[in-house]
Coordinates of C-alpha atoms in Angstrom, one line a residue:
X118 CA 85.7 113.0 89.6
X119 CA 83.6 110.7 88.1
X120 CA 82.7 106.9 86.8
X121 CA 83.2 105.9 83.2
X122 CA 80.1 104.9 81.5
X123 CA 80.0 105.5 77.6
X124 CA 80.4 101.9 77.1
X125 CA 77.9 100.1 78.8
X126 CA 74.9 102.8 77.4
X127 CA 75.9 103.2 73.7
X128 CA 73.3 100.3 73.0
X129 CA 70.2 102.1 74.5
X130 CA 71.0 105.6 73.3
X131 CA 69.8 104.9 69.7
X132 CA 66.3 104.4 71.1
X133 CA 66.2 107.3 73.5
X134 CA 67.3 109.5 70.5
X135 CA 64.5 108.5 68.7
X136 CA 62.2 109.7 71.2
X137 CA 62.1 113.1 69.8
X138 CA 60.2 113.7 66.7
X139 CA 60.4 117.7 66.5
X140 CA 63.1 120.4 67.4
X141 CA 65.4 117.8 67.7
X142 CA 68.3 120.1 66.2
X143 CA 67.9 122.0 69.3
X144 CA 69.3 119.1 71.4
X145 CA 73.0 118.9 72.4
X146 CA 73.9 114.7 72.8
X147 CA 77.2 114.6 74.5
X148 CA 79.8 112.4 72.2
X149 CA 79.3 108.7 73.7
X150 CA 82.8 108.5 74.5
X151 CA 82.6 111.6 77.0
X152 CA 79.6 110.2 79.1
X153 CA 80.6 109.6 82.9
X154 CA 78.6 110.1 86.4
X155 CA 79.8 112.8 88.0
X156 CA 80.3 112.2 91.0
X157 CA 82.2 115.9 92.0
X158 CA 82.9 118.6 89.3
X159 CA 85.8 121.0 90.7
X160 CA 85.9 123.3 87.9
X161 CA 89.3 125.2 87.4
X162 CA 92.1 124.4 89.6
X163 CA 95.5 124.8 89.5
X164 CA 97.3 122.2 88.8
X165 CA 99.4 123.1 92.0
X166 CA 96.4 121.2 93.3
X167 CA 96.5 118.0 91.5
X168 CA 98.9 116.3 93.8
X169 CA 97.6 117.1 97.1
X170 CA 93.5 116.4 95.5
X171 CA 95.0 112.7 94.6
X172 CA 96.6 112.1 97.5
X173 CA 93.5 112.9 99.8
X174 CA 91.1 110.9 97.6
X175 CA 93.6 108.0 98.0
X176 CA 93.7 108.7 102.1
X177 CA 89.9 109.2 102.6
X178 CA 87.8 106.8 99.8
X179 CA 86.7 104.3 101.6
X180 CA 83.6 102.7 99.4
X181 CA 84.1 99.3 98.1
X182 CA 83.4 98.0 94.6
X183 CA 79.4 98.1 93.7
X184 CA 77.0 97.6 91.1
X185 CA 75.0 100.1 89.9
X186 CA 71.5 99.7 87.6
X187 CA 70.8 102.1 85.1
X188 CA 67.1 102.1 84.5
X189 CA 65.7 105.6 84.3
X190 CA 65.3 108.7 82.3
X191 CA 65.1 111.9 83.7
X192 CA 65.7 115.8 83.1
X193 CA 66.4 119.2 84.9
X194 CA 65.1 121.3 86.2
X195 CA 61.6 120.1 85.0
X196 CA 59.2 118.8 81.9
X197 CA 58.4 122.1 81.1
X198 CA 61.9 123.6 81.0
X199 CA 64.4 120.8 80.2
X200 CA 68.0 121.8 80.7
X201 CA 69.2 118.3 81.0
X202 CA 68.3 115.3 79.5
X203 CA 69.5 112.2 82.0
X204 CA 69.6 108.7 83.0
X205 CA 68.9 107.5 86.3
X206 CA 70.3 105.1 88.9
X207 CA 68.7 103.0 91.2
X208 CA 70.2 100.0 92.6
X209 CA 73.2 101.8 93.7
X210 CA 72.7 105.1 94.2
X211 CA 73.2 104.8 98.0
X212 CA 76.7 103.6 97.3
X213 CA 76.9 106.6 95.1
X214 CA 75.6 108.9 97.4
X215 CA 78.0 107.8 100.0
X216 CA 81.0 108.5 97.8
X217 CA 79.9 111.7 96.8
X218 CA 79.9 112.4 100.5
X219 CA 83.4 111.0 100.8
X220 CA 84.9 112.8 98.2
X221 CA 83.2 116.1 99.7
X222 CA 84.8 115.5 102.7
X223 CA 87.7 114.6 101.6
X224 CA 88.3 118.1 99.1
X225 CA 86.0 120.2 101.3
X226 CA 89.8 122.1 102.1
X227 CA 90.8 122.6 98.3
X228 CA 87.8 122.8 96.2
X229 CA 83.9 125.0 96.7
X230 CA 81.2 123.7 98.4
X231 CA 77.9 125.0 96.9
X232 CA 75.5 123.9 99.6
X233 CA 72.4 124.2 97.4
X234 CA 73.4 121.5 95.6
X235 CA 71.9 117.8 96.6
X236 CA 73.9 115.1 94.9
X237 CA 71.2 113.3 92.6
X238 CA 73.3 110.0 91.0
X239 CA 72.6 110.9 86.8
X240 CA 74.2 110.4 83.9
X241 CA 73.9 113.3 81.4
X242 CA 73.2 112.7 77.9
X243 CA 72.2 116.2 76.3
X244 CA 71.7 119.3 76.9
X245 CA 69.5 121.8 75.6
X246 CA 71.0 125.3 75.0
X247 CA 68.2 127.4 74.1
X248 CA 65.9 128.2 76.5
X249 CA 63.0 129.5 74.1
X250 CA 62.6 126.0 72.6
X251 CA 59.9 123.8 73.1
X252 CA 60.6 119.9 73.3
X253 CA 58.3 117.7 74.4
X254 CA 60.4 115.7 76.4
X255 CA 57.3 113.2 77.7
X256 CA 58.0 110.5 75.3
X257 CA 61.8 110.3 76.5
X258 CA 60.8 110.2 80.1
X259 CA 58.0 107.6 79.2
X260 CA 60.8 105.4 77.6
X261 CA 61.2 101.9 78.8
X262 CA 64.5 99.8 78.7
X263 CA 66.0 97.1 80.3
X264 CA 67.9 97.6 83.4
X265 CA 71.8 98.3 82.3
X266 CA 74.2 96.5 84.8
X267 CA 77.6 97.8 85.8
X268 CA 79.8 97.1 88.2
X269 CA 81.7 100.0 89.8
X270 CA 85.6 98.8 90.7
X271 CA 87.3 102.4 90.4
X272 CA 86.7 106.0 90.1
X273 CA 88.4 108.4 88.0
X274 CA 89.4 112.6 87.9
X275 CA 89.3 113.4 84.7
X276 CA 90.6 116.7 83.3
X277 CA 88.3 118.5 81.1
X278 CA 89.8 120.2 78.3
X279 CA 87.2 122.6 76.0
X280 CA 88.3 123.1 71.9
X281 CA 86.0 124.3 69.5
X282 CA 84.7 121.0 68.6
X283 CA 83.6 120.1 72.2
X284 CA 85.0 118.5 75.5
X285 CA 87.8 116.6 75.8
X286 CA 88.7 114.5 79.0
X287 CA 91.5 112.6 80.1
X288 CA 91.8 110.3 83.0
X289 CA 94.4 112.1 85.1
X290 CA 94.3 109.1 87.9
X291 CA 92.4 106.2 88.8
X292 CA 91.2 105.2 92.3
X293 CA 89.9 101.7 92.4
X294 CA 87.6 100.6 95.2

């Protein structure tokens, strides 16, 4: 479940690409068309499911429409380890913390709970697969760009197909807000 956001980031993605002079093979970028903010990943269901999941969503999100700023870098688990590379949120993120905790409630009956887990509002951008890489990642988290402005009128559940060449998602229904 999650927010579309490839469109309103493709302009700024140039610049935080160029922020990485070596090993920059070694860096994953997910295909600007496939970047959203999660808001719940489910991982496999049946599709037994789908009906009943849609039908609570409907019943229990209650947020109204928002507007989210985009004005951060970020990565996990830390600057001497990245995993993730990501974009942060910070006008907003109470509104996305608070669906988050609405769609939790709302699934807590069909899908897993992993209660280590605190919902940080991100956008994921790459990933880094190997682990005995070193990338300096300081210049990407030192990276300053204007605020990016959206406004948040619906959320999505996508369905997440995997092929050879990568992820593929499809919006299976739209909730607006």
């Amino acid at each position: 479940i999650a927010i579309p956001i490839c469109t309103v980031i493709k302009p700024v993605l140039p610049l935080l690409k160029s922020k990485f002079n070596r090993n920059y093979e070694h860096i994953k970028w997910i295909p600007t068309a496939n970047i959203h903010l999660t808001l719940k990943f489910i991982g496999n269901i049946s599709t037994n499911y789908i009906p009943i999941l849609i039908q609570s969503l409907k019943k229990d999100i209650i947020q109204s429409s928002f507007k989210l700023a985009i004005e951060s870098t970020g990565v996990f688990p830390s600057s001497h380890s990245p995993r993730v590379l990501w974009l942060g949120i910070k006008r907003g993120a109470e509104e996305l913390i608070s669906l988050h905790t609405q769609i939790e409630k709302s699934l807590g009956k069909i899908t897993a709970k992993n209660p280590e887990l605190t919902f940080t509002p991100h956008i994921t951008i790459a990933k880094i697969p190997q682990k005995f890489v070193k990338i300096d990642v300081l210049p990407f988290l030192n990276t300053v760009y204007s605020p990016i402005e959206l406004s948040v009128n619906s959320i999505c559940l996508y369905e997440n197909k995997l092929f050879p060449e990568g992820s593929k998602y499809r919006i299976l229904n739209e909730f607006p807000l």
